[in-house]
Amino acid sequence: MTEHRHASTRPTASSPWVIDTRDIGRRAGLSRPLVRSVPGEGVGLLGVIAVPENGEVELDLLIESVVEGLLVSGTASAKVEGECSRCLEPLTDEVEVRITELYAWPDSTTDETTDEDEVSRIVNDLIDLEPVVRDAIVLALPQAPLCEPDCKGLCSECGGRWAELGPDHGHETIDPRWAALQERFSDDNSEEK
C-alpha cells in the first residue's frame, strides 16, 4: 500500500537535490550536516525574479534523525535576477530562506496518518529537497520587485524613467475638447510663415 502511494513522487539519486540518507540511520538523535551548491536555474517567479541561468542555490542544512523521520533544517540562499516592476530596469538581489521540513519514514505514524501533500516522505532512503527549497524561495521573493524602494517608475506620456528625467519634466496637456481648435490655429500659424 505504501509503495503505491509514493509511486508518483519517487526521487532519483542522480539529482543533486536528492540526498541519500542511509548513512544517517533511523536512530533518533543521529545527524549530519549538508553543505552543497545545487543548480537553481528557474527557481523563483519566472518572468519576474528568479535564479538566473547557470545560477546556484547554496544549501547549509542539518539532517537529524527523529522518531517519525528526518528533520531537515538550515538555510538556502541564492542570487536572483529580474526587472523592476515599475521602471523595467534589470535588478539583482540575494534571497536567503530558513528551511525546516520533516521527511516521514515509510510506515511511520506520520506517514500513515497524513495525506501525501501534507508532509514530505523518505522514499528508498532518499529525500528530495527541491520542492521544499523551491517553495520557500518563491514565497520569500517579492511579487513586484523594485530597483529602489522609492522607484517612481516610468512617465506615462513618453515612457522615460522618472529617475533620469529630472524634477521639471512634464508634458503639455490640452483638454481634448480644445484639441481640434489648437490644431486649426497651429495650421494657420504655419501657413502665415
Tab-separated table of C-alpha atoms in Angstrom:
chain	number	residue	atom	x	y	z
A	1	MET	CA	0.000	0.000	0.000
A	2	THR	CA	2.793	2.468	0.871
A	3	GLU	CA	4.660	1.782	-2.391
A	4	HIS	CA	1.575	2.638	-4.443
A	5	ARG	CA	1.070	5.910	-2.591
A	6	HIS	CA	4.621	7.114	-3.350
A	7	ALA	CA	4.985	5.862	-6.912
A	8	SER	CA	4.467	9.303	-8.485
A	9	THR	CA	6.905	11.120	-6.151
A	10	ARG	CA	9.872	8.729	-6.293
A	11	PRO	CA	13.124	10.780	-6.243
A	12	THR	CA	16.069	9.751	-8.381
A	13	ALA	CA	19.517	9.530	-6.769
A	14	SER	CA	21.138	11.218	-9.783
A	15	SER	CA	19.596	14.624	-8.977
A	16	PRO	CA	21.841	16.985	-6.962
A	17	TRP	CA	18.731	17.916	-4.950
A	18	VAL	CA	18.247	14.311	-3.778
A	19	ILE	CA	20.053	13.144	-0.632
A	20	ASP	CA	20.825	9.514	0.211
A	21	THR	CA	20.131	9.170	3.933
A	22	ARG	CA	21.336	5.602	4.601
A	23	ASP	CA	24.440	6.866	6.433
A	24	ILE	CA	22.328	8.739	8.992
A	25	GLY	CA	20.311	5.764	10.193
A	26	ARG	CA	16.939	5.614	11.894
A	27	ARG	CA	18.068	6.005	15.488
A	28	ALA	CA	16.705	9.273	16.890
A	29	GLY	CA	19.428	11.776	17.699
A	30	LEU	CA	21.804	10.949	14.834
A	31	SER	CA	22.556	13.813	12.452
A	32	ARG	CA	24.837	15.082	9.744
A	33	PRO	CA	25.439	18.487	8.175
A	34	LEU	CA	24.847	19.063	4.484
A	35	VAL	CA	26.574	21.955	2.699
A	36	ARG	CA	26.051	21.829	-1.043
A	37	SER	CA	25.556	24.003	-4.135
A	38	VAL	CA	22.772	22.828	-6.411
A	39	PRO	CA	21.622	24.123	-9.819
A	40	GLY	CA	18.953	26.727	-9.233
A	41	GLU	CA	18.003	27.837	-12.735
A	42	GLY	CA	14.300	28.616	-12.811
A	43	VAL	CA	13.831	28.707	-9.048
A	44	GLY	CA	11.694	31.761	-8.341
A	45	LEU	CA	8.928	33.694	-10.031
A	46	LEU	CA	9.638	33.105	-13.716
A	47	GLY	CA	9.373	36.251	-15.810
A	48	VAL	CA	9.557	38.416	-12.665
A	49	ILE	CA	12.538	37.475	-10.464
A	50	ALA	CA	14.368	34.133	-10.275
A	51	VAL	CA	17.721	32.390	-10.005
A	52	PRO	CA	19.408	33.078	-13.379
A	53	GLU	CA	20.593	30.550	-15.925
A	54	ASN	CA	23.639	28.713	-14.523
A	55	GLY	CA	22.832	30.133	-11.060
A	56	GLU	CA	23.101	28.028	-7.940
A	57	VAL	CA	21.290	27.643	-4.644
A	58	GLU	CA	23.593	27.297	-1.637
A	59	LEU	CA	22.325	24.823	0.949
A	60	ASP	CA	23.566	24.870	4.548
A	61	LEU	CA	21.449	22.251	6.310
A	62	LEU	CA	21.424	19.811	9.198
A	63	ILE	CA	19.676	16.467	8.701
A	64	GLU	CA	18.575	14.955	12.027
A	65	SER	CA	17.032	11.559	12.641
A	66	VAL	CA	13.892	11.849	14.785
A	67	VAL	CA	11.290	9.275	15.818
A	68	GLU	CA	8.974	9.923	12.842
A	69	GLY	CA	11.571	10.598	10.137
A	70	LEU	CA	14.317	13.025	9.222
A	71	LEU	CA	14.152	16.679	10.205
A	72	VAL	CA	15.937	18.958	7.728
A	73	SER	CA	16.706	22.469	8.999
A	74	GLY	CA	19.005	25.308	7.963
A	75	THR	CA	19.208	27.868	5.187
A	76	ALA	CA	19.077	28.074	1.415
A	77	SER	CA	20.394	31.155	-0.369
A	78	ALA	CA	20.778	32.304	-3.960
A	79	LYS	CA	21.427	35.309	-6.149
A	80	VAL	CA	18.329	36.284	-8.139
A	81	GLU	CA	17.783	38.488	-11.186
A	82	GLY	CA	14.708	40.153	-12.574
A	83	GLU	CA	13.359	43.505	-13.609
A	84	CYS	CA	11.845	46.343	-11.655
A	85	SER	CA	8.067	46.183	-11.780
A	86	ARG	CA	7.808	49.999	-12.088
A	87	CYS	CA	10.644	51.098	-14.397
A	88	LEU	CA	11.569	47.763	-16.046
A	89	GLU	CA	15.293	48.181	-15.270
A	90	PRO	CA	17.240	44.957	-14.643
A	91	LEU	CA	17.916	44.213	-10.987
A	92	THR	CA	19.854	41.711	-8.918
A	93	ASP	CA	19.304	40.691	-5.335
A	94	GLU	CA	20.002	37.885	-2.894
A	95	VAL	CA	17.473	35.739	-1.103
A	96	GLU	CA	18.038	33.601	1.982
A	97	VAL	CA	15.330	31.404	3.468
A	98	ARG	CA	15.062	29.200	6.553
A	99	ILE	CA	14.159	25.596	5.885
A	100	THR	CA	12.524	23.289	8.430
A	101	GLU	CA	10.923	20.172	6.968
A	102	LEU	CA	10.080	16.729	8.326
A	103	TYR	CA	10.515	13.827	5.910
A	104	ALA	CA	8.454	10.907	7.266
A	105	TRP	CA	9.837	7.366	7.498
A	106	PRO	CA	7.835	4.814	5.473
A	107	ASP	CA	5.187	3.133	7.636
A	108	SER	CA	5.679	5.623	10.493
A	109	THR	CA	2.649	7.029	12.298
A	110	THR	CA	3.163	10.326	10.466
A	111	ASP	CA	3.329	8.510	7.113
A	112	GLU	CA	0.164	6.525	7.846
A	113	THR	CA	-1.922	9.392	9.263
A	114	THR	CA	-1.196	12.237	6.832
A	115	ASP	CA	-2.157	12.890	3.234
A	116	GLU	CA	0.592	12.776	0.633
A	117	ASP	CA	0.672	16.574	0.218
A	118	GLU	CA	0.767	17.291	3.988
A	119	VAL	CA	4.275	16.038	4.746
A	120	SER	CA	7.320	15.074	2.693
A	121	ARG	CA	8.335	11.423	2.566
A	122	ILE	CA	11.534	9.366	2.590
A	123	VAL	CA	11.425	7.019	-0.404
A	124	ASN	CA	14.044	4.256	-0.744
A	125	ASP	CA	16.243	6.102	1.801
A	126	LEU	CA	16.194	9.209	-0.443
A	127	ILE	CA	14.839	12.693	0.269
A	128	ASP	CA	14.200	15.302	-2.406
A	129	LEU	CA	14.981	18.824	-1.182
A	130	GLU	CA	13.966	20.634	-4.375
A	131	PRO	CA	10.198	21.084	-3.775
A	132	VAL	CA	10.723	22.363	-0.225
A	133	VAL	CA	13.532	24.780	-1.134
A	134	ARG	CA	11.791	25.950	-4.319
A	135	ASP	CA	8.568	26.723	-2.422
A	136	ALA	CA	10.424	28.587	0.348
A	137	ILE	CA	12.339	30.756	-2.142
A	138	VAL	CA	9.235	31.532	-4.208
A	139	LEU	CA	7.368	32.635	-1.078
A	140	ALA	CA	10.280	34.859	0.018
A	141	LEU	CA	10.597	36.726	-3.302
A	142	PRO	CA	8.643	39.927	-3.942
A	143	GLN	CA	5.855	39.549	-6.499
A	144	ALA	CA	6.537	43.109	-7.638
A	145	PRO	CA	10.311	43.655	-7.231
A	146	LEU	CA	11.675	47.211	-7.211
A	147	CYS	CA	15.117	48.510	-8.178
A	148	GLU	CA	14.822	51.070	-5.346
A	149	PRO	CA	12.186	51.209	-2.602
A	150	ASP	CA	11.044	54.637	-3.848
A	151	CYS	CA	11.238	53.941	-7.609
A	152	LYS	CA	8.868	56.347	-9.343
A	153	GLY	CA	8.539	54.204	-12.470
A	154	LEU	CA	8.045	55.500	-15.998
A	155	CYS	CA	6.490	58.668	-17.365
A	156	SER	CA	3.083	57.705	-18.735
A	157	GLU	CA	3.470	60.169	-21.638
A	158	CYS	CA	6.954	59.460	-23.002
A	159	GLY	CA	7.998	56.224	-21.246
A	160	GLY	CA	11.161	57.759	-19.769
A	161	ARG	CA	12.366	56.731	-16.304
A	162	TRP	CA	11.388	59.352	-13.753
A	163	ALA	CA	14.751	58.811	-12.020
A	164	GLU	CA	16.518	60.101	-15.165
A	165	LEU	CA	14.033	62.759	-16.338
A	166	GLY	CA	14.507	65.349	-13.628
A	167	PRO	CA	12.074	67.298	-11.454
A	168	ASP	CA	10.962	69.784	-14.146
A	169	HIS	CA	9.970	67.096	-16.689
A	170	GLY	CA	6.428	67.442	-17.934
A	171	HIS	CA	4.190	67.334	-20.978
A	172	GLU	CA	1.750	69.969	-22.108
A	173	THR	CA	-1.706	68.539	-21.978
A	174	ILE	CA	-4.632	70.084	-23.772
A	175	ASP	CA	-8.227	69.477	-22.922
A	176	PRO	CA	-9.488	67.148	-25.667
A	177	ARG	CA	-12.437	69.483	-26.269
A	178	TRP	CA	-9.984	72.195	-27.415
A	179	ALA	CA	-7.543	69.952	-29.294
A	180	ALA	CA	-9.204	70.458	-32.696
A	181	LEU	CA	-9.184	74.231	-32.239
A	182	GLN	CA	-5.487	74.193	-31.329
A	183	GLU	CA	-4.713	72.131	-34.444
A	184	ARG	CA	-6.544	74.675	-36.581
A	185	PHE	CA	-4.581	77.588	-35.103
A	186	SER	CA	-1.312	75.664	-35.408
A	187	ASP	CA	-2.033	75.047	-39.105
A	188	ASP	CA	-2.948	78.748	-39.650
A	189	ASN	CA	0.292	79.920	-37.958
A	190	SER	CA	2.438	77.638	-40.095
A	191	GLU	CA	0.752	78.887	-43.299
A	192	GLU	CA	1.419	82.558	-42.417
A	193	LYS	CA	5.179	81.983	-42.153
